[in-house]
Amino acid sequence: MEEKQNGEAEKTAAATAIEPSPQGMRKGEAKQKGGRKKYVYISLLLLLFLLLAAAGYAYYRGVVYYGTHFLPNTAIDGFDCSNMETAPVVDMLNARISSYALSVSGRDYGTGESGAVLGVIVPDDIQLNFADTDVAVEDFLRQQDERMWLQAYLGESFSYSLDQGVVFDEDMLKSMVESWEACQRKNMRRAKDAYIDEYSEETGRYEIVPETSGTEMDVEKVIQLISETVSRQEESLDLEEEGCYREAAVKSDDKKLNDIIDTANRWLGTEIVYDWNGTEVVLDHEILKDWVSIENGRAALDEEAVAAFVKEQASAYDTYGKKKKFMTTHGFEVTLASRNYGWKTDTTGEIQELTQLIYLGTKGEREPLYSITARQKGTNDVGSSYVEADLSNQHLYLYQDGEIVVETDFVSGTMISSYDCVTPEGIFGLTYKTMNAVLKGATYRTPVKYWMPFYGNYGMHDANWRRSFGGEIYKTNGSHGCINLPPSMAGQIYQSVSEGFPVICYYSQGIPYVGPPSVPEGEVPAEGVPAEGVPAEGVPAEEVPQEGIPAEVPTGDTMDAAIGI
C-alpha cells in the first residue's frame, strides 16, 4: 500500500514537474507576446526609416534634378517649360521669331482710302532675331527654388515674362520700306485744303468743299516708326493713326472758313416780302445771289446793289410826281401831274434799313419807309375821298367815300395878270390846315378864317369880301392863284379835310390865259415833282399865311376889284 501510494505520489510529482502550473503558464505566454510586439515595433521603425530615407533620397534627387530643369507647371511667355532644361527652352522661344510678321497699313496711294496694307515685314527680310534669350532663360532657372518641385507637382504654378529685345539689320529695313510703292515720291499725292465753292443754284447757298486726304508721307519718320514697332515686337502698325501723312492745312471744320460761309449764307437766307405801294416785291436768294460774294477771304455784300434795288422799286411803284388819270364828276378822264401828292419812298432811309436787315438775315413782311404817303395804295392813289376843283366851270366837289358831301362855286386865279396867278392844274395833297391866318402881300394883309394850302402858297380859303362866286369872274377878277370859297362852304370843307387830303384841280376846257405872253423861266412849276413842293419864285406873297391879328380891310365890290385875292 505504501509502495502503491509512494508510486502514485511519484507519478503525481512527475506530472507536476512535467505540467506547469496555470500561473506559470500565464507568465510564459506574456513573455512570449512581449517579444513579438517589440519585433513589430522594430520592424515598423525600420520600415519607416527606410521609407523616410527613400523619400528623402527622392526629394534630394528632385532637388538635384530641378537644379537644371524647370519645375512642373512653369511657363515662360505662355510657353510650357515644365521639366525642360534651358537649351530646349531657348530653342523653343527663339523659334517664335519665325512666326513674327509686321503688317504696315495706311492710305492707298492710288485712291487715298484708309486701311490699305502697304507692306509686310518678316524676319528673313531684315535678319530679325531675339537678343540674349539664353541669358534670360538661365536667369529664370536661377530664380526658381528647386526645393519647390514637390509643391509644383501638387499644382502650384510658376510664370515668367521674357522681356527681351530683338536685333535686326536696319539698312535692310530702310531699303525694304523705301521699295514699297506707297513710299515712293512719284506715287504720293499732296493733300488739298478745304475751300468755299461757288454759289450753288441748286441749294441757294455757298458750301464748303472738304479737304482731300493726301498720301504724302515723311518716309524717314515712317522708317523710324517701323523700326520702333519691330523692336517692340508688335504685329501691326497703322501709319494714318500715327499721323505719318501730311494733312491739309485748312479742313472743313476750320472756324474761319465756317464763319465766312455762315455769314454769307445768313445774308443769302434773307427773305423779305415787301408791300411796295400795294405791289408785292419779294427779296430772296434769287436776287441776293448777285449781291453776296466771298472776296479776299471774307463775305461781302454789294451795298451799291442794295441801293440800286431800292431806287428801282421806288421808281417803279412810287406815284409821287407822276402823271395819273382821273375820272371827273362829269364822266370824262383827264391826265394830271401829281405835283406834291402820292407815294414817295424814303430811299435813303430804306437803303439803310434794308442793308441792316440783310446783314441780320431777316425773314418777314415789310413796307418800305415813305417820306410822303397818299390816301390809297396803288396807281390810283387818290382813293374815294378828295376835293375836285373844276377850274373851267369854277365848281368844287368834296367827296367822302365816293359820295359828294359838299358842292360849291368858287373863284380861282385871274387870267389877265401874270402866269403866277393862274391856279395850277394837278393832283395835290393838303399841306396842312389852320384857322385865323393872315395872308400877307406886298400891299395888303388879309385875314381869313380857314386856310388850307395844298401846293406851296396856293390854297383854299374863305373870301368874305366877295359877293358872288362861279361863272367867269376868275378870268378878269380872279385871285392871285388861291381858290376863294364862300365862308360857309369853306367851313364845311375845313371840317372834312386833313393833312395829305387829295385836292384835284383841272381845266376841263383849257386854260383861258390872256396875260403877258412871256413866262420867265422857272416861274411856272414844271409837270412833275417841284423842289420841296414849293412853286416857282414869283408866286404872289399875299398867299403866304401869317398868324396874327387881322388888318382892317375895306369891304364891298371895290375891294374885290382892287385886290382880287
Coordinates of C-alpha atoms in Angstrom, one line a residue:
M1 CA 0.0 0.0 0.0
E2 CA 2.7 2.2 1.0
E3 CA 4.6 1.3 -2.1
K4 CA 1.5 1.9 -4.2
Q5 CA 0.9 5.2 -2.6
N6 CA 4.5 6.1 -3.0
G7 CA 4.3 5.2 -6.6
E8 CA 1.3 7.3 -7.2
A9 CA 3.0 10.1 -5.4
E10 CA 5.9 9.8 -7.5
K11 CA 3.7 9.9 -10.6
T12 CA 2.0 12.9 -9.3
A13 CA 5.2 14.6 -8.6
A14 CA 6.4 13.7 -12.1
A15 CA 3.3 15.0 -13.6
T16 CA 3.6 18.1 -11.6
A17 CA 7.1 18.5 -12.9
I18 CA 6.1 17.9 -16.4
E19 CA 2.9 20.1 -16.5
P20 CA 3.5 23.7 -15.3
S21 CA 1.0 25.3 -13.1
P22 CA -1.6 27.8 -14.5
Q23 CA 0.2 30.7 -13.0
G24 CA 3.4 29.7 -14.7
M25 CA 1.8 29.2 -17.9
R26 CA 0.4 32.8 -17.9
K27 CA 3.7 34.3 -17.2
G28 CA 5.3 32.4 -20.1
E29 CA 2.7 33.5 -22.5
A30 CA 3.0 37.2 -21.6
K31 CA 6.7 37.0 -22.0
Q32 CA 6.3 35.5 -25.5
K33 CA 3.8 38.2 -26.6
G34 CA 6.1 41.0 -25.5
G35 CA 8.8 39.7 -27.7
R36 CA 6.6 39.7 -30.7
K37 CA 5.5 43.3 -30.2
K38 CA 9.0 44.5 -29.9
Y39 CA 9.8 42.9 -33.1
V40 CA 6.9 44.5 -34.8
Y41 CA 7.9 47.9 -33.5
I42 CA 11.4 47.5 -34.6
S43 CA 10.2 46.3 -38.0
L44 CA 7.9 49.3 -38.3
L45 CA 10.6 51.7 -37.3
L46 CA 13.0 50.1 -39.7
L47 CA 10.4 50.3 -42.5
L48 CA 9.6 53.9 -41.6
F49 CA 13.3 54.7 -41.6
L50 CA 13.6 53.0 -45.0
L51 CA 10.6 55.0 -46.3
L52 CA 11.9 58.2 -45.0
A53 CA 15.3 57.5 -46.4
A54 CA 13.7 56.7 -49.7
A55 CA 11.6 59.8 -49.6
G56 CA 14.5 62.0 -48.6
Y57 CA 16.5 60.4 -51.3
A58 CA 13.7 61.0 -53.8
Y59 CA 13.3 64.6 -52.6
Y60 CA 17.0 65.1 -52.9
R61 CA 17.1 63.6 -56.4
G62 CA 14.2 66.0 -57.2
V63 CA 16.2 69.0 -55.9
V64 CA 19.2 67.9 -57.8
Y65 CA 17.1 67.4 -61.0
Y66 CA 15.3 70.7 -60.8
G67 CA 18.5 72.4 -60.3
T68 CA 19.0 72.0 -64.1
H69 CA 15.3 71.7 -65.1
F70 CA 12.3 74.0 -64.8
L71 CA 9.7 73.0 -62.2
P72 CA 6.4 71.4 -63.3
N73 CA 3.7 74.0 -64.2
T74 CA 6.3 76.5 -65.3
A75 CA 5.5 78.8 -68.3
I76 CA 7.7 81.5 -70.0
D77 CA 5.7 84.0 -72.1
G78 CA 2.9 81.5 -72.1
F79 CA 5.0 78.6 -73.3
D80 CA 5.0 75.4 -71.1
C81 CA 8.6 74.8 -70.0
S82 CA 7.8 72.0 -67.4
N83 CA 10.7 69.6 -66.7
M84 CA 12.7 71.2 -69.5
E85 CA 16.4 72.1 -69.5
T86 CA 17.4 75.6 -70.6
A87 CA 18.7 74.6 -74.0
P88 CA 15.4 73.3 -75.5
V89 CA 13.6 76.2 -73.8
V90 CA 15.9 78.6 -75.6
D91 CA 15.4 76.9 -78.9
M92 CA 11.6 76.8 -78.4
L93 CA 11.5 80.6 -77.5
N94 CA 13.8 81.6 -80.3
A95 CA 11.6 79.6 -82.7
R96 CA 8.8 82.1 -82.1
I97 CA 10.6 84.6 -84.3
S98 CA 9.9 82.6 -87.4
S99 CA 6.1 83.3 -87.0
Y100 CA 6.5 87.0 -86.4
A101 CA 5.3 89.4 -89.1
L102 CA 4.6 93.2 -89.0
S103 CA 1.8 94.4 -91.2
V104 CA 2.0 98.1 -92.1
S105 CA -1.2 99.8 -93.2
G106 CA -2.1 103.3 -94.3
R107 CA -3.8 105.1 -97.2
D108 CA -3.9 103.5 -100.6
Y109 CA -1.5 105.6 -102.7
G110 CA -3.9 105.4 -105.7
T111 CA -7.3 106.0 -104.1
G112 CA -6.4 107.5 -100.8
E113 CA -8.7 105.1 -99.0
S114 CA -7.7 104.2 -95.4
G115 CA -6.7 100.7 -94.1
A116 CA -4.8 99.6 -97.2
V117 CA -1.8 97.2 -96.5
L118 CA 1.3 99.0 -97.6
G119 CA 3.8 96.2 -96.8
V120 CA 4.6 93.2 -94.6
I121 CA 7.9 92.6 -92.8
V122 CA 9.0 89.1 -91.8
P123 CA 12.3 88.1 -90.0
D124 CA 14.1 87.0 -93.1
D125 CA 13.6 90.4 -94.7
I126 CA 15.7 92.2 -92.1
Q127 CA 17.5 89.3 -90.4
L128 CA 15.4 89.6 -87.3
N129 CA 16.4 87.6 -84.2
F130 CA 15.8 87.7 -80.5
A131 CA 18.6 89.0 -78.4
D132 CA 20.1 87.1 -75.4
T133 CA 17.4 84.5 -75.0
D134 CA 19.8 82.0 -73.4
V135 CA 20.9 84.6 -70.8
A136 CA 17.3 85.4 -69.9
V137 CA 16.3 81.7 -69.6
E138 CA 19.3 80.8 -67.5
D139 CA 18.4 83.7 -65.2
F140 CA 14.8 82.4 -64.9
L141 CA 16.2 79.0 -63.9
R142 CA 18.4 80.5 -61.3
Q143 CA 15.4 82.4 -59.9
Q144 CA 13.4 79.3 -59.3
D145 CA 13.6 77.4 -56.0
E146 CA 14.2 73.8 -56.9
R147 CA 13.1 72.8 -53.4
M148 CA 9.5 73.7 -54.5
W149 CA 9.4 70.9 -57.0
L150 CA 7.0 68.9 -54.8
Q151 CA 4.6 71.8 -54.5
A152 CA 4.8 72.2 -58.2
Y153 CA 3.7 68.6 -58.7
L154 CA 0.9 69.2 -56.3
G155 CA -0.4 72.1 -58.5
E156 CA 1.4 75.2 -57.7
S157 CA 2.3 77.1 -60.9
F158 CA 5.1 79.4 -61.9
S159 CA 5.1 82.0 -64.7
Y160 CA 7.8 84.2 -66.2
S161 CA 7.7 87.1 -68.7
L162 CA 10.5 87.3 -71.1
D163 CA 11.5 90.9 -71.6
Q164 CA 14.0 90.5 -74.4
G165 CA 14.9 92.7 -77.3
V166 CA 15.4 91.9 -80.9
V167 CA 18.2 92.6 -83.3
F168 CA 17.8 93.2 -87.0
D169 CA 19.6 94.9 -89.9
E170 CA 18.4 98.5 -90.0
D171 CA 19.8 99.0 -93.5
M172 CA 17.8 96.1 -94.8
L173 CA 14.7 97.6 -93.1
K174 CA 15.3 101.0 -94.7
S175 CA 15.8 99.6 -98.1
M176 CA 12.7 97.4 -97.9
V177 CA 10.4 100.3 -96.8
E178 CA 11.7 102.6 -99.5
S179 CA 10.9 99.9 -102.1
W180 CA 7.2 100.0 -101.2
E181 CA 5.2 101.8 -103.9
A182 CA 3.4 103.9 -101.3
C183 CA 6.7 105.3 -100.0
Q184 CA 7.9 106.3 -103.4
R185 CA 7.8 110.1 -104.1
K186 CA 6.3 109.7 -107.6
N187 CA 3.3 107.9 -106.1
M188 CA 2.5 110.4 -103.4
R189 CA -0.4 112.9 -103.8
R190 CA -0.5 116.1 -101.8
A191 CA -3.5 116.9 -99.6
K192 CA -5.8 119.7 -100.8
D193 CA -7.2 122.3 -98.5
A194 CA -10.9 122.7 -97.9
Y195 CA -12.4 125.7 -99.7
I196 CA -15.6 127.5 -100.3
D197 CA -17.2 126.6 -103.6
E198 CA -19.0 128.8 -106.0
Y199 CA -22.6 129.8 -105.2
S200 CA -24.9 126.7 -105.7
E201 CA -28.0 127.4 -107.7
E202 CA -29.4 124.1 -106.5
T203 CA -29.2 124.8 -102.8
G204 CA -29.2 128.6 -102.9
R205 CA -26.2 128.7 -100.6
Y206 CA -22.4 128.6 -100.5
E207 CA -20.9 125.3 -99.5
I208 CA -17.6 124.1 -98.2
V209 CA -15.7 121.6 -100.4
P210 CA -14.0 119.3 -97.9
E211 CA -10.3 118.8 -97.8
T212 CA -8.7 116.0 -99.8
S213 CA -6.6 113.5 -97.9
G214 CA -3.2 113.1 -99.5
T215 CA -0.8 110.2 -99.5
E216 CA 2.3 112.3 -99.0
M217 CA 4.4 110.9 -96.1
D218 CA 7.7 111.6 -94.3
V219 CA 9.5 108.4 -95.3
E220 CA 12.3 108.9 -92.7
K221 CA 9.7 109.2 -90.0
V222 CA 7.9 106.1 -91.3
I223 CA 11.2 104.0 -91.2
Q224 CA 11.9 105.2 -87.7
L225 CA 8.3 104.3 -86.6
I226 CA 8.5 100.8 -88.2
S227 CA 11.9 100.2 -86.5
E228 CA 10.5 101.0 -83.1
T229 CA 7.4 98.8 -83.7
V230 CA 9.6 95.9 -84.7
S231 CA 11.7 96.4 -81.6
R232 CA 8.5 96.2 -79.5
Q233 CA 7.6 93.0 -81.5
E234 CA 4.2 94.4 -82.3
E235 CA 2.4 92.9 -85.2
S236 CA 0.5 95.8 -86.8
L237 CA 1.1 99.5 -87.5
D238 CA -1.3 102.0 -89.0
L239 CA 0.6 104.9 -90.4
E240 CA -2.6 107.0 -90.6
E241 CA -3.3 106.6 -86.9
E242 CA 0.3 107.5 -86.1
G243 CA 0.0 110.8 -88.1
C244 CA 2.5 110.0 -90.7
Y245 CA 0.7 111.8 -93.5
R246 CA 1.0 115.4 -94.3
E247 CA -2.6 116.7 -93.8
A248 CA -4.4 119.7 -95.4
A249 CA -3.7 123.0 -93.6
V250 CA -7.4 124.0 -93.9
K251 CA -10.0 121.5 -93.1
S252 CA -13.8 121.6 -93.5
D253 CA -14.2 122.3 -89.7
D254 CA -11.9 125.3 -89.9
K255 CA -13.5 128.1 -87.8
K256 CA -12.6 130.9 -90.1
L257 CA -13.9 129.1 -93.1
N258 CA -17.2 128.3 -91.4
D259 CA -17.5 131.9 -90.1
I260 CA -17.2 133.2 -93.7
I261 CA -19.7 130.7 -95.1
D262 CA -22.2 131.1 -92.2
T263 CA -22.1 134.9 -92.7
A264 CA -22.6 134.7 -96.5
N265 CA -25.4 132.1 -96.1
R266 CA -27.1 134.2 -93.4
W267 CA -27.3 137.1 -95.8
L268 CA -28.5 134.8 -98.6
G269 CA -31.2 133.5 -96.3
T270 CA -32.8 136.9 -96.1
E271 CA -36.5 136.7 -97.2
I272 CA -38.4 139.9 -97.2
V273 CA -41.8 140.2 -98.8
Y274 CA -42.4 143.9 -99.5
D275 CA -45.7 145.6 -99.8
W276 CA -44.4 148.4 -102.1
N277 CA -47.4 150.7 -102.5
G278 CA -49.8 147.7 -103.0
T279 CA -47.4 145.6 -105.1
E280 CA -45.7 142.5 -103.7
V281 CA -42.0 142.6 -104.1
V282 CA -40.0 139.5 -103.0
L283 CA -36.4 139.8 -102.0
D284 CA -34.7 136.4 -101.5
H285 CA -31.6 134.5 -102.6
E286 CA -32.6 134.7 -106.3
I287 CA -31.8 138.4 -106.1
L288 CA -29.3 138.3 -103.2
K289 CA -27.0 135.8 -105.0
D290 CA -25.8 138.6 -107.2
W291 CA -25.2 140.9 -104.2
V292 CA -23.4 138.4 -101.9
S293 CA -19.9 137.2 -102.7
I294 CA -16.8 135.9 -101.0
E295 CA -13.8 138.1 -101.7
N296 CA -10.4 138.2 -100.2
G297 CA -11.3 135.7 -97.5
R298 CA -14.4 137.4 -96.3
A299 CA -18.1 137.6 -97.1
A300 CA -19.0 140.8 -99.0
L301 CA -22.4 142.5 -99.6
D302 CA -22.7 144.8 -102.6
E303 CA -24.3 147.8 -100.8
E304 CA -24.4 149.7 -104.1
A305 CA -26.7 146.9 -105.5
V306 CA -28.9 147.2 -102.4
A307 CA -29.2 150.9 -103.1
A308 CA -30.0 150.3 -106.8
F309 CA -32.7 147.8 -105.8
V310 CA -34.4 150.3 -103.5
K311 CA -34.2 153.0 -106.1
E312 CA -35.5 150.7 -108.8
Q313 CA -38.5 149.7 -106.8
A314 CA -39.2 153.3 -105.8
S315 CA -39.1 154.3 -109.5
A316 CA -41.5 151.5 -110.4
Y317 CA -44.0 151.9 -107.6
D318 CA -43.8 155.4 -106.3
T319 CA -46.6 157.6 -107.6
Y320 CA -45.4 161.0 -106.2
G321 CA -44.9 163.4 -109.1
K322 CA -46.1 161.1 -111.8
K323 CA -49.0 161.7 -114.1
K324 CA -52.2 160.0 -113.3
K325 CA -55.6 159.5 -114.9
F326 CA -58.6 160.9 -113.1
M327 CA -62.2 160.4 -113.9
T328 CA -64.1 163.7 -113.3
T329 CA -67.6 164.1 -111.9
H330 CA -68.9 164.8 -115.4
G331 CA -67.6 161.4 -116.6
F332 CA -64.6 162.4 -118.7
E333 CA -61.0 161.4 -118.0
V334 CA -58.2 163.8 -117.5
T335 CA -54.4 163.1 -117.1
L336 CA -52.8 165.3 -114.4
A337 CA -49.4 165.6 -112.9
S338 CA -49.1 164.7 -109.2
R339 CA -47.5 167.9 -108.1
N340 CA -47.0 167.0 -104.5
Y341 CA -49.2 164.0 -103.9
G342 CA -48.6 160.3 -104.0
W343 CA -46.4 157.6 -102.5
K344 CA -42.7 158.6 -102.3
T345 CA -40.2 156.1 -100.9
D346 CA -37.6 157.4 -98.4
T347 CA -34.8 155.9 -100.5
T348 CA -32.0 156.9 -98.2
G349 CA -33.7 155.6 -95.1
E350 CA -34.9 152.4 -96.8
I351 CA -31.4 151.6 -98.2
Q352 CA -30.0 151.8 -94.7
E353 CA -32.8 149.7 -93.2
L354 CA -32.6 147.0 -95.9
T355 CA -28.9 146.8 -95.7
Q356 CA -29.1 146.1 -92.0
L357 CA -31.9 143.6 -92.5
I358 CA -29.8 141.6 -94.9
Y359 CA -26.8 141.6 -92.5
L360 CA -29.2 140.1 -89.9
G361 CA -30.6 137.5 -92.3
T362 CA -34.2 138.8 -91.7
K363 CA -37.3 136.9 -92.8
G364 CA -40.7 138.5 -92.8
E365 CA -43.0 141.0 -94.4
R366 CA -42.3 144.7 -94.7
E367 CA -43.4 148.1 -96.1
P368 CA -40.7 150.5 -97.2
L369 CA -40.1 153.7 -95.5
Y370 CA -42.0 156.6 -97.1
S371 CA -41.2 160.2 -97.0
I372 CA -44.7 161.1 -98.4
T373 CA -47.8 158.9 -98.4
A374 CA -51.1 159.0 -100.2
R375 CA -54.6 158.1 -99.0
Q376 CA -54.8 154.9 -101.0
K377 CA -52.2 152.4 -102.3
G378 CA -51.7 151.6 -106.0
T379 CA -51.5 153.6 -109.1
N380 CA -54.9 155.2 -108.4
D381 CA -53.7 156.5 -105.1
V382 CA -56.4 159.3 -104.7
G383 CA -59.0 157.0 -103.4
S384 CA -62.6 157.8 -102.9
S385 CA -62.3 160.9 -100.6
Y386 CA -61.0 164.0 -102.2
V387 CA -61.6 167.7 -103.3
E388 CA -62.3 168.0 -107.0
A389 CA -62.0 171.6 -108.4
D390 CA -63.3 172.0 -111.9
L391 CA -61.4 175.3 -112.7
S392 CA -63.1 175.8 -116.1
N393 CA -66.6 175.6 -114.6
Q394 CA -65.4 177.2 -111.3
H395 CA -67.2 174.5 -109.3
L396 CA -65.9 172.3 -106.4
Y397 CA -67.0 168.9 -105.2
L398 CA -66.0 167.3 -101.9
Y399 CA -66.2 163.6 -102.0
Q400 CA -66.2 161.3 -98.9
D401 CA -66.1 157.6 -99.5
G402 CA -67.3 158.1 -103.1
E403 CA -70.2 160.4 -102.2
I404 CA -70.4 164.1 -102.7
V405 CA -70.9 165.8 -99.3
V406 CA -70.1 169.4 -100.2
E407 CA -70.6 171.2 -103.5
T408 CA -70.0 174.9 -104.2
D409 CA -68.9 177.5 -106.7
F410 CA -65.6 179.3 -106.2
V411 CA -63.3 181.9 -107.7
S412 CA -59.7 180.8 -108.7
G413 CA -56.7 182.7 -110.1
T414 CA -57.1 185.5 -112.6
M415 CA -56.2 185.1 -116.3
I416 CA -55.3 188.7 -117.1
S417 CA -52.3 189.1 -114.8
S418 CA -49.0 187.2 -114.8
Y419 CA -49.0 183.4 -115.2
D420 CA -48.1 183.1 -111.5
C421 CA -51.7 184.0 -110.7
V422 CA -53.1 181.1 -112.7
T423 CA -54.3 178.3 -110.3
P424 CA -52.2 175.3 -111.3
E425 CA -53.6 172.0 -112.6
G426 CA -52.6 168.8 -110.9
I427 CA -53.2 166.4 -108.1
F428 CA -52.1 167.8 -104.8
G429 CA -52.1 166.8 -101.1
L430 CA -53.2 169.2 -98.5
T431 CA -50.1 170.6 -96.8
Y432 CA -51.8 171.5 -93.6
K433 CA -54.8 173.5 -92.4
T434 CA -55.2 176.3 -89.9
M435 CA -57.7 178.9 -88.7
N436 CA -57.5 182.7 -88.4
A437 CA -54.5 183.2 -90.6
V438 CA -53.4 186.5 -92.2
L439 CA -52.5 186.3 -95.9
K440 CA -49.8 188.9 -96.5
G441 CA -48.9 190.5 -99.7
A442 CA -46.7 193.5 -100.8
T443 CA -49.6 195.9 -100.4
Y444 CA -52.0 194.1 -98.1
R445 CA -52.6 192.0 -95.1
T446 CA -55.8 189.9 -95.5
P447 CA -57.2 187.9 -92.6
V448 CA -59.0 184.6 -93.3
K449 CA -60.8 182.2 -91.0
Y450 CA -60.0 179.0 -92.8
W451 CA -56.6 178.5 -94.5
M452 CA -56.0 175.2 -96.4
P453 CA -52.8 175.4 -98.6
F454 CA -52.3 172.5 -101.0
Y455 CA -49.3 173.5 -103.2
G456 CA -46.7 175.9 -101.8
N457 CA -48.5 179.2 -101.5
Y458 CA -51.6 178.1 -103.4
G459 CA -54.5 177.0 -101.2
M460 CA -58.2 177.2 -100.4
H461 CA -59.7 179.8 -98.1
D462 CA -62.8 181.7 -97.3
A463 CA -63.4 185.1 -99.1
N464 CA -66.0 187.0 -97.2
W465 CA -65.3 190.1 -99.3
R466 CA -66.8 188.5 -102.4
R467 CA -70.4 188.8 -103.1
S468 CA -70.6 186.2 -105.9
F469 CA -68.7 183.0 -106.9
G470 CA -68.5 180.9 -110.0
G471 CA -69.1 181.8 -113.6
E472 CA -66.4 183.7 -115.4
I473 CA -65.4 186.0 -112.6
Y474 CA -62.0 184.4 -112.3
K475 CA -61.0 185.4 -115.8
T476 CA -60.8 189.1 -115.1
N477 CA -61.3 189.4 -111.4
G478 CA -59.8 186.2 -110.0
S479 CA -57.5 185.7 -107.1
H480 CA -53.7 185.6 -107.1
G481 CA -53.9 181.9 -107.5
C482 CA -55.9 180.6 -104.5
I483 CA -59.3 179.1 -104.6
N484 CA -61.7 181.6 -102.9
L485 CA -64.7 179.9 -101.2
P486 CA -67.9 181.2 -99.7
P487 CA -67.3 181.3 -96.0
S488 CA -69.9 178.8 -95.1
M489 CA -68.6 176.3 -97.7
A490 CA -65.0 176.9 -96.6
G491 CA -66.0 176.0 -93.0
Q492 CA -67.6 172.7 -94.1
I493 CA -64.7 171.8 -96.2
Y494 CA -62.3 172.7 -93.5
Q495 CA -64.0 170.3 -91.1
S496 CA -63.8 167.4 -93.6
V497 CA -60.2 167.6 -94.8
S498 CA -56.9 166.9 -93.1
E499 CA -53.2 166.9 -93.9
G500 CA -52.5 164.9 -97.1
F501 CA -56.1 165.1 -98.2
P502 CA -56.2 164.9 -102.1
V503 CA -57.0 168.1 -104.0
I504 CA -57.5 167.7 -107.8
C505 CA -57.6 170.8 -109.9
Y506 CA -58.1 170.7 -113.7
Y507 CA -59.3 172.9 -116.6
S508 CA -61.8 170.8 -118.5
Q509 CA -61.9 173.4 -121.3
G510 CA -58.3 174.5 -121.3
I511 CA -56.6 177.5 -119.6
P512 CA -58.1 180.8 -120.9
Y513 CA -55.0 182.8 -120.0
V514 CA -54.6 186.2 -121.7
G515 CA -51.9 187.8 -119.6
P516 CA -48.4 188.7 -120.7
P517 CA -47.2 186.2 -123.3
S518 CA -43.8 185.6 -121.9
V519 CA -43.3 183.5 -118.8
P520 CA -39.9 183.9 -117.1
E521 CA -38.0 180.7 -116.9
G522 CA -38.5 178.9 -113.7
E523 CA -41.6 180.8 -112.6
V524 CA -44.1 178.1 -113.5
P525 CA -43.6 174.7 -111.9
A526 CA -42.9 172.1 -114.5
E527 CA -45.0 169.0 -114.6
G528 CA -43.6 166.6 -112.2
V529 CA -42.2 167.0 -108.7
P530 CA -41.3 170.6 -107.7
A531 CA -38.3 171.1 -105.4
E532 CA -39.7 170.5 -101.9
G533 CA -43.2 171.1 -103.4
V534 CA -42.7 174.9 -103.5
P535 CA -44.0 176.8 -106.6
A536 CA -41.5 178.8 -108.6
E537 CA -40.3 182.2 -107.5
G538 CA -42.7 185.0 -108.2
V539 CA -45.9 183.5 -106.7
P540 CA -47.7 186.3 -105.0
A541 CA -46.7 186.7 -101.4
E542 CA -50.3 187.6 -100.5
E543 CA -51.0 183.9 -100.3
V544 CA -48.4 183.3 -97.5
P545 CA -50.2 182.8 -94.2
Q546 CA -49.0 184.5 -91.1
E547 CA -50.7 184.0 -87.8
G548 CA -51.6 187.3 -86.3
I549 CA -54.3 190.0 -85.8
P550 CA -56.3 190.7 -88.9
A551 CA -55.7 194.1 -90.5
E552 CA -58.6 196.3 -91.3
V553 CA -59.8 195.6 -94.8
P554 CA -62.3 197.6 -96.8
T555 CA -65.4 195.7 -97.9
G556 CA -67.6 195.6 -100.9
D557 CA -67.1 195.2 -104.7
T558 CA -64.4 197.9 -104.7
M559 CA -62.3 195.6 -102.6
D560 CA -62.9 192.6 -104.9
A561 CA -61.9 194.6 -107.9
A562 CA -58.9 196.2 -106.4
I563 CA -57.3 193.2 -104.7
G564 CA -58.7 190.1 -106.3
I565 CA -57.5 187.8 -103.5

